[in-house]
mmCIF file of C-alpha atoms in Angstrom:
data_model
loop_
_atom_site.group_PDB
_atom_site.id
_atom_site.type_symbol
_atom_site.label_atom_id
_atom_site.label_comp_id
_atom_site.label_asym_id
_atom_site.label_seq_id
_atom_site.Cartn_x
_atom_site.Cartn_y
_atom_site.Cartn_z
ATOM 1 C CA UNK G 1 0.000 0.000 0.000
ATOM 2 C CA UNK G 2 1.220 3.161 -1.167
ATOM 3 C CA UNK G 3 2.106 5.995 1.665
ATOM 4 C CA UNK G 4 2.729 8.517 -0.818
ATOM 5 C CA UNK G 5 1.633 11.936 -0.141
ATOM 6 C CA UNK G 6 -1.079 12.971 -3.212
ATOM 7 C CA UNK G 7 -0.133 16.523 -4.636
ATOM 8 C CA UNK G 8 -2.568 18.774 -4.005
ATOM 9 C CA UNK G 9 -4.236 20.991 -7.712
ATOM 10 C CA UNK G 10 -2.809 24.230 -7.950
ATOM 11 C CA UNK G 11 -5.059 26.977 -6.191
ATOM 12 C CA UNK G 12 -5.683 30.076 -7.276
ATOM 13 C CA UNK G 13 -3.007 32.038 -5.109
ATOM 14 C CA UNK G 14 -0.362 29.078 -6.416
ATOM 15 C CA UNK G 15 -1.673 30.014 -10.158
ATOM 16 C CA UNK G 16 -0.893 33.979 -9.923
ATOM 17 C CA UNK G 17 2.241 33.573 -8.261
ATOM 18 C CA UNK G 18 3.696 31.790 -10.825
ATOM 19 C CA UNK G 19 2.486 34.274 -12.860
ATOM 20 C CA UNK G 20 3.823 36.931 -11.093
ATOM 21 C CA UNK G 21 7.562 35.492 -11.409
ATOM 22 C CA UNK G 22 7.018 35.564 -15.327
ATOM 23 C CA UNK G 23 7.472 39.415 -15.969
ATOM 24 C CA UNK G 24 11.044 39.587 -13.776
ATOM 25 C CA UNK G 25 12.005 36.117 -15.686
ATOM 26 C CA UNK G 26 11.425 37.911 -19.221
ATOM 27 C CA UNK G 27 12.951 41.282 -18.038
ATOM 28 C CA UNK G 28 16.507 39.181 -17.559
ATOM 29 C CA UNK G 29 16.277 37.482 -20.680
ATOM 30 C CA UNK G 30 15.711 40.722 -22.628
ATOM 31 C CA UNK G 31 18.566 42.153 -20.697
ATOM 32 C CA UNK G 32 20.397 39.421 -21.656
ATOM 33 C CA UNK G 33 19.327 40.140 -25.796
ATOM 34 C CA UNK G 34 20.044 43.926 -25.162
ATOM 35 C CA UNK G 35 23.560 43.120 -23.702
ATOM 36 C CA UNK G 36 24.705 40.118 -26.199
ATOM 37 C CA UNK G 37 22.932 42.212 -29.408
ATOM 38 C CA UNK G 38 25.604 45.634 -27.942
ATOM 39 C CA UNK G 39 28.472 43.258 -27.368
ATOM 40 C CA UNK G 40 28.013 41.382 -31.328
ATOM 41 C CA UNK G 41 27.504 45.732 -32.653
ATOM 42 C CA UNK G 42 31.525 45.830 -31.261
ATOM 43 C CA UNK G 43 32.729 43.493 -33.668
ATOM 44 C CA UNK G 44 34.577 44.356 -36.407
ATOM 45 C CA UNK G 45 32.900 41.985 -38.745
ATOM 46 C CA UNK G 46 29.158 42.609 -37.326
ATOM 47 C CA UNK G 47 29.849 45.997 -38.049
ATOM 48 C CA UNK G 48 31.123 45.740 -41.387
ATOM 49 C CA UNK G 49 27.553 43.564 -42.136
ATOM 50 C CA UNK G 50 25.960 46.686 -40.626
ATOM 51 C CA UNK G 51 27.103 48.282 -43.180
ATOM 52 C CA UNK G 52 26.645 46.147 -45.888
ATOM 53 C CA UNK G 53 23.092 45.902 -45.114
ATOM 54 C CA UNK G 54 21.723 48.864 -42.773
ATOM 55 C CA UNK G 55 18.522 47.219 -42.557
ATOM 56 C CA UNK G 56 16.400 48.168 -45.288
ATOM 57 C CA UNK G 57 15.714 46.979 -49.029
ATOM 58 C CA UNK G 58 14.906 49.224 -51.918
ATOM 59 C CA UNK G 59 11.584 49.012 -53.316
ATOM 60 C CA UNK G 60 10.954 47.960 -56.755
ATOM 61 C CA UNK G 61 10.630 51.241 -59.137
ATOM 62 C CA UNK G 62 7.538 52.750 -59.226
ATOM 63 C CA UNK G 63 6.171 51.930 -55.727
ATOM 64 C CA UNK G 64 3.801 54.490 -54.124
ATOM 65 C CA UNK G 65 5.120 56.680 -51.276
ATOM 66 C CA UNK G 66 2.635 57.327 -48.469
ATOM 67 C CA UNK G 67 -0.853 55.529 -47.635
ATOM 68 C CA UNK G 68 -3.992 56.214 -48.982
ATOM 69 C CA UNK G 69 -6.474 57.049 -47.018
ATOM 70 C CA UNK G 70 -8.489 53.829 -47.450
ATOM 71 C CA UNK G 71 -5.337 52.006 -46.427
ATOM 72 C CA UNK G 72 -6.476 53.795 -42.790
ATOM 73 C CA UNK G 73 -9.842 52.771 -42.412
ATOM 74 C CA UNK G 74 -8.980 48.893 -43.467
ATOM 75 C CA UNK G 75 -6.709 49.574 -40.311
ATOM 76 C CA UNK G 76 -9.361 50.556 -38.189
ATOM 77 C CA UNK G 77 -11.559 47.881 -39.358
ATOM 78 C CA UNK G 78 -9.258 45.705 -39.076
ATOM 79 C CA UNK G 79 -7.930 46.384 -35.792
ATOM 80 C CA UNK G 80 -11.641 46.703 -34.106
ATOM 81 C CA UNK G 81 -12.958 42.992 -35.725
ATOM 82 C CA UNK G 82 -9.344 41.536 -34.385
ATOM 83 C CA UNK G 83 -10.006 42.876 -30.954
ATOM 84 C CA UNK G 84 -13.542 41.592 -31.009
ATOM 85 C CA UNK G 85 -12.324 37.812 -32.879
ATOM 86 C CA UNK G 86 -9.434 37.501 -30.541
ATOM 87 C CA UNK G 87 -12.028 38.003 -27.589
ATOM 88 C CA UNK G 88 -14.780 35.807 -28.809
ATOM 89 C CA UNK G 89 -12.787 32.749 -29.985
ATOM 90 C CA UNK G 90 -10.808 32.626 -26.541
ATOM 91 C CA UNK G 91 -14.603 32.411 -24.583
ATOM 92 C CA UNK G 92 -15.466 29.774 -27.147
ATOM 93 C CA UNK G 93 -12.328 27.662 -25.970
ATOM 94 C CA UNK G 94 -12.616 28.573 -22.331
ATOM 95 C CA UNK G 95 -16.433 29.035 -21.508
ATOM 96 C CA UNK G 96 -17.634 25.174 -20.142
ATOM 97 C CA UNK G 97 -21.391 27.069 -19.926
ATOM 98 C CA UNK G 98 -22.365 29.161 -22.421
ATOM 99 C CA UNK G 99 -24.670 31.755 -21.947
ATOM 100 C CA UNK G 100 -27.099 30.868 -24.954
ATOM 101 C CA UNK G 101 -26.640 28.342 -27.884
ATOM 102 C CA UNK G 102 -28.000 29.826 -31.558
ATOM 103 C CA UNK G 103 -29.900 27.482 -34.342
ATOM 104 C CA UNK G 104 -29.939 28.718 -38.137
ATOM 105 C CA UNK G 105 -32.961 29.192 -39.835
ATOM 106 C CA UNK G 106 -33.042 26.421 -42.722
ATOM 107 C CA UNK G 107 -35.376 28.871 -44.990
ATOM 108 C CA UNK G 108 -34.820 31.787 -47.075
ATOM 109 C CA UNK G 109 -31.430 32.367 -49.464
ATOM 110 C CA UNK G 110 -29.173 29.649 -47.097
ATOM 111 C CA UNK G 111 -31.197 26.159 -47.203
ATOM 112 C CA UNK G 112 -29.715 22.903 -46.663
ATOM 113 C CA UNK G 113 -30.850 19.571 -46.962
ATOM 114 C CA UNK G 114 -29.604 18.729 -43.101
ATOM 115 C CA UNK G 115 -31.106 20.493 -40.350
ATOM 116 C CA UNK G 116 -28.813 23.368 -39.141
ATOM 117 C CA UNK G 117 -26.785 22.060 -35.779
ATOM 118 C CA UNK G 118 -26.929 24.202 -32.542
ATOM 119 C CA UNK G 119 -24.039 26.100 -31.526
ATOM 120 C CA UNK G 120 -23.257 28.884 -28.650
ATOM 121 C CA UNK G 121 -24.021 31.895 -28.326
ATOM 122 C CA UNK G 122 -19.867 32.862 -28.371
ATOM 123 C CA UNK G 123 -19.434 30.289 -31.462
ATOM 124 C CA UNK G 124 -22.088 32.501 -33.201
ATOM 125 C CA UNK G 125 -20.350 35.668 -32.357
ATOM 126 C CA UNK G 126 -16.958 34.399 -33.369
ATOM 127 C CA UNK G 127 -17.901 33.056 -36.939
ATOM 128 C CA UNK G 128 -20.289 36.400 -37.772
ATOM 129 C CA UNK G 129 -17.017 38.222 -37.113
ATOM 130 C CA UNK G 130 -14.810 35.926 -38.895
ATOM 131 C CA UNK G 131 -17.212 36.631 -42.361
ATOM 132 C CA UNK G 132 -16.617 40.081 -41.604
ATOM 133 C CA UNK G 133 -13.118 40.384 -41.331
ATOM 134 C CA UNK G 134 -12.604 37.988 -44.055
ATOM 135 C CA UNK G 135 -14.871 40.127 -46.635
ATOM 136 C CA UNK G 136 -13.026 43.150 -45.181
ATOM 137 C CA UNK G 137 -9.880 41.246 -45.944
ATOM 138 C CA UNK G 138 -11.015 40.820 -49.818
ATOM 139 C CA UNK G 139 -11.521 44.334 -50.639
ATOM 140 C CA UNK G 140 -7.927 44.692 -48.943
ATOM 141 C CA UNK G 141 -6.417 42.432 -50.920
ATOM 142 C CA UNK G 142 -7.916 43.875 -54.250
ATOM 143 C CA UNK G 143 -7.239 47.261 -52.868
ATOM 144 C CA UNK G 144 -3.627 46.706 -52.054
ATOM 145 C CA UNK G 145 -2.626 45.021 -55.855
ATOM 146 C CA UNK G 146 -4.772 47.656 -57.484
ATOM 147 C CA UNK G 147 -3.291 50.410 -56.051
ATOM 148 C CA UNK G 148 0.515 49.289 -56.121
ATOM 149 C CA UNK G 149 0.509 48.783 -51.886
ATOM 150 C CA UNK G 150 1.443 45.540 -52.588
ATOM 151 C CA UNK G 151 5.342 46.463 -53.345
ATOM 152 C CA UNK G 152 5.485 47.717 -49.590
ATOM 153 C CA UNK G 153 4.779 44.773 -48.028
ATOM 154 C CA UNK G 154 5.958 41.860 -50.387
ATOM 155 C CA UNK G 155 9.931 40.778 -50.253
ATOM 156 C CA UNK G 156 11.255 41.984 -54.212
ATOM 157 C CA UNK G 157 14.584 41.098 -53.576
ATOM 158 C CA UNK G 158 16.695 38.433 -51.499
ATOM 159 C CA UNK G 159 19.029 40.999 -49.630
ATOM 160 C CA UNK G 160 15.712 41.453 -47.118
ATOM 161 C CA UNK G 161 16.599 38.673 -45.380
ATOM 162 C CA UNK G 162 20.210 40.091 -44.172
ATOM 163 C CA UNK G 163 18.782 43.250 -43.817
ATOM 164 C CA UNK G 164 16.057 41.650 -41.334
ATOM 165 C CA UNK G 165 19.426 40.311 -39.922
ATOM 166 C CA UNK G 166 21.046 43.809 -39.588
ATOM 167 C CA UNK G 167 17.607 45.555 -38.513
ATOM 168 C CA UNK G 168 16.535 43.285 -35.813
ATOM 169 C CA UNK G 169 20.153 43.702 -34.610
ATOM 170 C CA UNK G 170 19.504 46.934 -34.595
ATOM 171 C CA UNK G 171 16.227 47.281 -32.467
ATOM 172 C CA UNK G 172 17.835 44.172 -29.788
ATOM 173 C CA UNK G 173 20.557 46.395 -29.364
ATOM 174 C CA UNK G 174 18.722 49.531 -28.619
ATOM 175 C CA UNK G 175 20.068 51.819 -30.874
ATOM 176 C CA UNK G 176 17.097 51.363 -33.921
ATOM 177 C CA UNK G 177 17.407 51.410 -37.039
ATOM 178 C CA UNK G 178 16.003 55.049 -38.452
ATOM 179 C CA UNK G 179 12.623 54.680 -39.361
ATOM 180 C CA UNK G 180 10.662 56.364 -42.443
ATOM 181 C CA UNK G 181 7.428 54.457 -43.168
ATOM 182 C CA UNK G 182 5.979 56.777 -45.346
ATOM 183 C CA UNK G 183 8.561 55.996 -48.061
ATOM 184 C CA UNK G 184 9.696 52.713 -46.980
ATOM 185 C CA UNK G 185 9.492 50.227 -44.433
ATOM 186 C CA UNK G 186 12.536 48.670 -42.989
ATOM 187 C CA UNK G 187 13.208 45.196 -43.893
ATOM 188 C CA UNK G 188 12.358 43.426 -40.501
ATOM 189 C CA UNK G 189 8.773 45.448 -40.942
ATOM 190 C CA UNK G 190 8.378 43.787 -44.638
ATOM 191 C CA UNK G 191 8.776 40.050 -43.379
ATOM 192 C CA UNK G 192 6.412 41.073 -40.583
ATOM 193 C CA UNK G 193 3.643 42.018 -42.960
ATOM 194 C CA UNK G 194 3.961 40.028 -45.300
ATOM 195 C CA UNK G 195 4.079 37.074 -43.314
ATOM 196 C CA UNK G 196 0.601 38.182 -40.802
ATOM 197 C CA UNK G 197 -1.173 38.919 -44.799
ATOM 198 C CA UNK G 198 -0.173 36.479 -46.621
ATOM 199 C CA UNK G 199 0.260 33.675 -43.915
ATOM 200 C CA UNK G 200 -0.949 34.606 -40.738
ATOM 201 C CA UNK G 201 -4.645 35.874 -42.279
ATOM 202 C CA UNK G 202 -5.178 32.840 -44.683
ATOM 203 C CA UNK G 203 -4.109 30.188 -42.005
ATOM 204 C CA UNK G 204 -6.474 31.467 -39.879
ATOM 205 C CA UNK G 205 -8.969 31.230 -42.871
ATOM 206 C CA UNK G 206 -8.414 28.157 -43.678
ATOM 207 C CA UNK G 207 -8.386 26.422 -40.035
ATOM 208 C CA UNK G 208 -11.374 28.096 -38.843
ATOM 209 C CA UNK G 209 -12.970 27.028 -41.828
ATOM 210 C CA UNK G 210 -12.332 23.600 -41.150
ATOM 211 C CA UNK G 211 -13.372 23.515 -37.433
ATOM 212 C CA UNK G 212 -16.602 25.666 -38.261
ATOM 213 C CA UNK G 213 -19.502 23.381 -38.531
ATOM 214 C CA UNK G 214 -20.258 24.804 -42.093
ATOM 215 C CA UNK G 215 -17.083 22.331 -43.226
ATOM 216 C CA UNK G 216 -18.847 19.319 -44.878
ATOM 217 C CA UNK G 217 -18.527 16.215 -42.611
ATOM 218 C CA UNK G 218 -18.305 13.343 -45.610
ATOM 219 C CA UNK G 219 -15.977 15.748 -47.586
ATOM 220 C CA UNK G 220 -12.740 13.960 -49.250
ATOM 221 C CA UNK G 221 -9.966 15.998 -47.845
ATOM 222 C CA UNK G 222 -11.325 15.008 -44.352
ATOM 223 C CA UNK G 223 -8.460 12.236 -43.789
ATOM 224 C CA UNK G 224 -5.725 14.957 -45.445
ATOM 225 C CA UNK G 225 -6.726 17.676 -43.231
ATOM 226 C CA UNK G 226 -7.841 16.207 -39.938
ATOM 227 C CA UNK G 227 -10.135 18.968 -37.662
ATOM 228 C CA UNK G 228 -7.426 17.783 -35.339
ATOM 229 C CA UNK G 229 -4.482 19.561 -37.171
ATOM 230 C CA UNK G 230 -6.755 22.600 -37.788
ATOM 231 C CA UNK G 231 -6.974 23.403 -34.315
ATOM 232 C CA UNK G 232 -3.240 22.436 -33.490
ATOM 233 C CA UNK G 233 -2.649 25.256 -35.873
ATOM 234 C CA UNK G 234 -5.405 27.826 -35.604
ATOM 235 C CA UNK G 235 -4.825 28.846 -31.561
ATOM 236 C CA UNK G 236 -0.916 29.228 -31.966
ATOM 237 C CA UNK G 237 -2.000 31.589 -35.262
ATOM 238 C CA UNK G 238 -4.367 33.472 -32.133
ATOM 239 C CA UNK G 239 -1.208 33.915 -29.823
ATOM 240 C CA UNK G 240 1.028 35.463 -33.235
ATOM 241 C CA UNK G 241 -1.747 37.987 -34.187
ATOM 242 C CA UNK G 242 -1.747 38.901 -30.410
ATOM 243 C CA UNK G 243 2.310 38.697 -29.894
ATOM 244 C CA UNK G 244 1.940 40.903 -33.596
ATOM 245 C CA UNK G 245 -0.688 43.763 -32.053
ATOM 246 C CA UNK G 246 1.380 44.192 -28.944
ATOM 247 C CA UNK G 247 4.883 44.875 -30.651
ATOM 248 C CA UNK G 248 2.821 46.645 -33.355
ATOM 249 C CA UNK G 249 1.405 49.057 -30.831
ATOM 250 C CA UNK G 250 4.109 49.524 -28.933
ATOM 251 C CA UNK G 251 6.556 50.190 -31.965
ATOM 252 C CA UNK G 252 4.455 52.738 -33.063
ATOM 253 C CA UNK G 253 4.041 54.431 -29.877
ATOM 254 C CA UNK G 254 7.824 54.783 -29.212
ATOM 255 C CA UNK G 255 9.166 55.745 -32.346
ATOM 256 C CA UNK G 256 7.171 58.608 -33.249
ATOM 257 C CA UNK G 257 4.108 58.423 -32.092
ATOM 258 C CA UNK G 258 2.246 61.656 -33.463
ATOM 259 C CA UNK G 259 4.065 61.300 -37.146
ATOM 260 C CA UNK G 260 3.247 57.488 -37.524
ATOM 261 C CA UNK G 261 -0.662 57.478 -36.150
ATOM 262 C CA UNK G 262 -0.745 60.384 -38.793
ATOM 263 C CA UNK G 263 0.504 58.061 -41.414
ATOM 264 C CA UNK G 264 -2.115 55.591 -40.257
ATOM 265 C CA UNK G 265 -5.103 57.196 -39.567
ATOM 266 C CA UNK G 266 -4.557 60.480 -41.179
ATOM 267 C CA UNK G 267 -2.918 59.795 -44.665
ATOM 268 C CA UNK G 268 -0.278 62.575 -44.036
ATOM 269 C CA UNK G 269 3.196 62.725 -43.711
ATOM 270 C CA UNK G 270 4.022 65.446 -40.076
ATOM 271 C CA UNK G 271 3.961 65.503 -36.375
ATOM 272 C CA UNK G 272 0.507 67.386 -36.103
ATOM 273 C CA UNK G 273 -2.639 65.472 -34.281
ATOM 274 C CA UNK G 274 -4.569 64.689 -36.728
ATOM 275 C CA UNK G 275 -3.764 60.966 -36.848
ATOM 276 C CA UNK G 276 -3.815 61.510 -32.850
ATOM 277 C CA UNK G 277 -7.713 62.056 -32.597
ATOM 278 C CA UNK G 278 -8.471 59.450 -34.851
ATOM 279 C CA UNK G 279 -6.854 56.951 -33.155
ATOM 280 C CA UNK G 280 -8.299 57.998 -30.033
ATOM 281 C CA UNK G 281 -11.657 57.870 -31.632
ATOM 282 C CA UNK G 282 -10.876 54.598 -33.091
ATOM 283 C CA UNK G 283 -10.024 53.232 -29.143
ATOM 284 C CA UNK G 284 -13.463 54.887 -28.156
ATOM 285 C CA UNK G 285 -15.326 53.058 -30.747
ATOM 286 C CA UNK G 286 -13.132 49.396 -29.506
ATOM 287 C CA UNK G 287 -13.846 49.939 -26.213
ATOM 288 C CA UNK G 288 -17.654 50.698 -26.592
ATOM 289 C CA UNK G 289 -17.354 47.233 -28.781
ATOM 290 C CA UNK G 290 -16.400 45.430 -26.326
ATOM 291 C CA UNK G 291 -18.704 46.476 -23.900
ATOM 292 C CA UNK G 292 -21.499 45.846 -25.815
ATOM 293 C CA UNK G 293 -20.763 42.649 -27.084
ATOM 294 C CA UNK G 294 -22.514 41.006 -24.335
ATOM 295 C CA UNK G 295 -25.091 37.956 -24.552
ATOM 296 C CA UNK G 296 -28.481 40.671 -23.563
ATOM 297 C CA UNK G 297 -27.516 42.624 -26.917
ATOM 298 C CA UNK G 298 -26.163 39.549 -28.993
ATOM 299 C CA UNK G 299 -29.367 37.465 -28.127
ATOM 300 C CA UNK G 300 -31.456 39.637 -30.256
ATOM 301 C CA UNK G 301 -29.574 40.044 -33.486
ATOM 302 C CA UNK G 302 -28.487 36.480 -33.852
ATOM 303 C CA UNK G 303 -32.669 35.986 -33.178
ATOM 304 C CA UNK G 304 -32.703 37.726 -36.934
ATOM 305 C CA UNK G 305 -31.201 34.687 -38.425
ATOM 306 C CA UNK G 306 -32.044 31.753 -36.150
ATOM 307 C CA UNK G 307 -33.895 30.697 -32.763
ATOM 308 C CA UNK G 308 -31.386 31.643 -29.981
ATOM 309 C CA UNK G 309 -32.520 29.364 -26.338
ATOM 310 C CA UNK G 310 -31.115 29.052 -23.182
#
C-alpha cells in the first residue's frame, strides 16, 4: 500500500504567483538580448555587415510613397474585428457554460438539406465576425494590388533577409534602425507584414474554416486535413496575431508616435494630431465594442437569423 503523499491541484493564489515570477524572468532574458545584441555591434565583422546591409531593401521602381487614405480605415476595421475575434474565440475555448446556444434558420437564401446544428451563443459571435473580417480582408487584398501597396509589403529582392538580420540587430541592441514608413518600411517590418497577410490571415482562414460546422462532414480531404491539425494550428495563429498587435502598438508608440498614427489614420506625412484624434476615436469606438458585445444585446440580433434558447 502506497504511503505517498497525493499533490494537491494548484489553487488560485499558487496560479498567480507563478504568474507573477514571469514578468522579472522575461525582463533578464531581454537584458540578456540587449547586452549580447551591444556586445556582437563591437565586432569588427558585425559591423562591417551593418554596413553592408543597414537594414532596409529598396523598393521595386515605381512603388507608391505614403498611404492612402483607405489604407487607414482597413486599419481601423481591421484592428476593431481583431479585438472583437481575438475576444470571442478565446470564450469559445474557455467558456464550459455558455450563456445561450444559436440554431440557423433552414429557410430563405441559405437552405440545406440537413437540419442546421446548434451552436453557442460565443461560437455565433466568433464566426459572424470571422465573415466580416474575411470580406473586409477581400476588398484589402484587391485594394492593395490595385493600387501598387502591394510592393510595400511583399519581399522583391533576397538581400531582405540580411537586412532583417542587420535591422533586428539593430532594435535588440537599442540603438534602432532610423525609421521612415511613409517611403519605406525597414526590412524586418516587410517580413512582418507580409508574413501576418499572406500567412498569418489565410491560415487562420483556412483552419477556422475547417473547425466551423459549415465544413462538410463526408468531404474527401477530411483524412488529409484532420479537424485535429486545424486546431493544433489555428490557436498558436491566435497567440502570433496577439504577440503581432502588442509589438505593433508599442513600436508605433515609441518611435514617433504623433508622425506614424498620422501616417495611419490620417494619410499625411508630419507631427501634427490629426492621426492623434483618430486613433483615439478609433479606441473609443473598440472599447464601446467590447462592452457591448454582451449575450443581452447579442441574443437579439443572432434571433434575426435563427432561434437563440437558453
Amino acid at each position: 500500500m502506497s504511503t505517498s503523499t497525493p499533490t494537491r491541484p494548484a489553487t488560485p493564489k499558487n496560479k498567480w504567483f507563478k504568474l507573477v515570477w514571469i514578468l522579472p524572468v522575461l525582463l533578464v532574458a531581454l537584458l540578456a538580448v540587449v547586452l549580447v545584441a551591444k556586445g556582437l555591434r563591437e565586432l569588427p565583422a558585425v559591423q562591417s555587415f551593418l554596413a553592408d546591409y543597414p537594414g532596409e531593401s529598396e523598393l521595386p521602381h515605381g512603388a507608391p510613397v505614403g498611404f492612402p487614405a483607405w489604407l487607414g480605415w482597413q486599419h481601423f476595421l481591421n484592428a476593431l474585428l481583431m479585438l472583437l475575434i481575438i475576444r470571442s474565440g478565446w470564450l469559445v475555448r474557455t467558456v464550459t457554460r455558455p450563456p445561450g446556444y444559436w440554431t440557423r434558420n433552414n429557410r430563405g437564401f441559405i437552405k440545406t438539406k440537413n437540419p442546421p446544428q446548434k451552436m453557442s451563443l460565443h461560437l455565433w459571435f466568433h464566426l459572424s465576425l470571422d465573415v466580416l473580417w474575411v470580406l473586409n480582408g477581400l476588398i484589402f487584398y484587391v485594394l492593395l494590388f490595385a493600387t501598387g501597396q502591394w510592393t510595400r509589403v511583399v519581399p522583391t529582392s533576397w538581400d531582405v533577409f540580411p537586412n532583417a538580420v542587420s535591422a533586428a540587430l539593430q532594435y535588440a541592441s537599442l540603438d534602432w534602425p532610423l525609421e521612415n514608413g511613409w517611403v519605406n518600411y525597414n526590412a524586418l517590418q516587410l517580413l512582418t507584414y507580409f508574413a501576418t497577410i499572406f500567412i498569418a490571415a489565410p491560415l487562420a482562414i483556412i483552419t477556422g474554416l475547417r473547425m466551423s460546422s459549415a465544413w462538410p462532414k463526408q468531404a474527401g480531404i477530411n483524412k488529409a486535413y484532420p479537424i485535429e491539425l486545424a486546431r493544433a494550428v489555428h490557436l498558436p495563429v491566435m497567440f502570433y496575431f496577439v504577440a503581432f498587435i502588442i509589438v505593433h502598438v508599442t513600436l508605433v508608440l515609441t518611435t514617433g508616435a504623433l508622425r506614424n498614427l498620422n501616417h495611419m489614420y490620417a494619410a499625411r506625412d508630419d507631427g501634427g494630431w490629426l492621426g492623434f484624434w483618430f486613433f483615439a476615436a478609433s479606441l473609443v469606438v473598440m472599447a464601446g465594442a467590447w462592452i457591448a458585445a454582451r449575450p443581452i444585446l447579442l441574443r437579439p440580433i443572432a434571433s434575426l437569423t435563427g432561434s437563440v434558447t437558453r
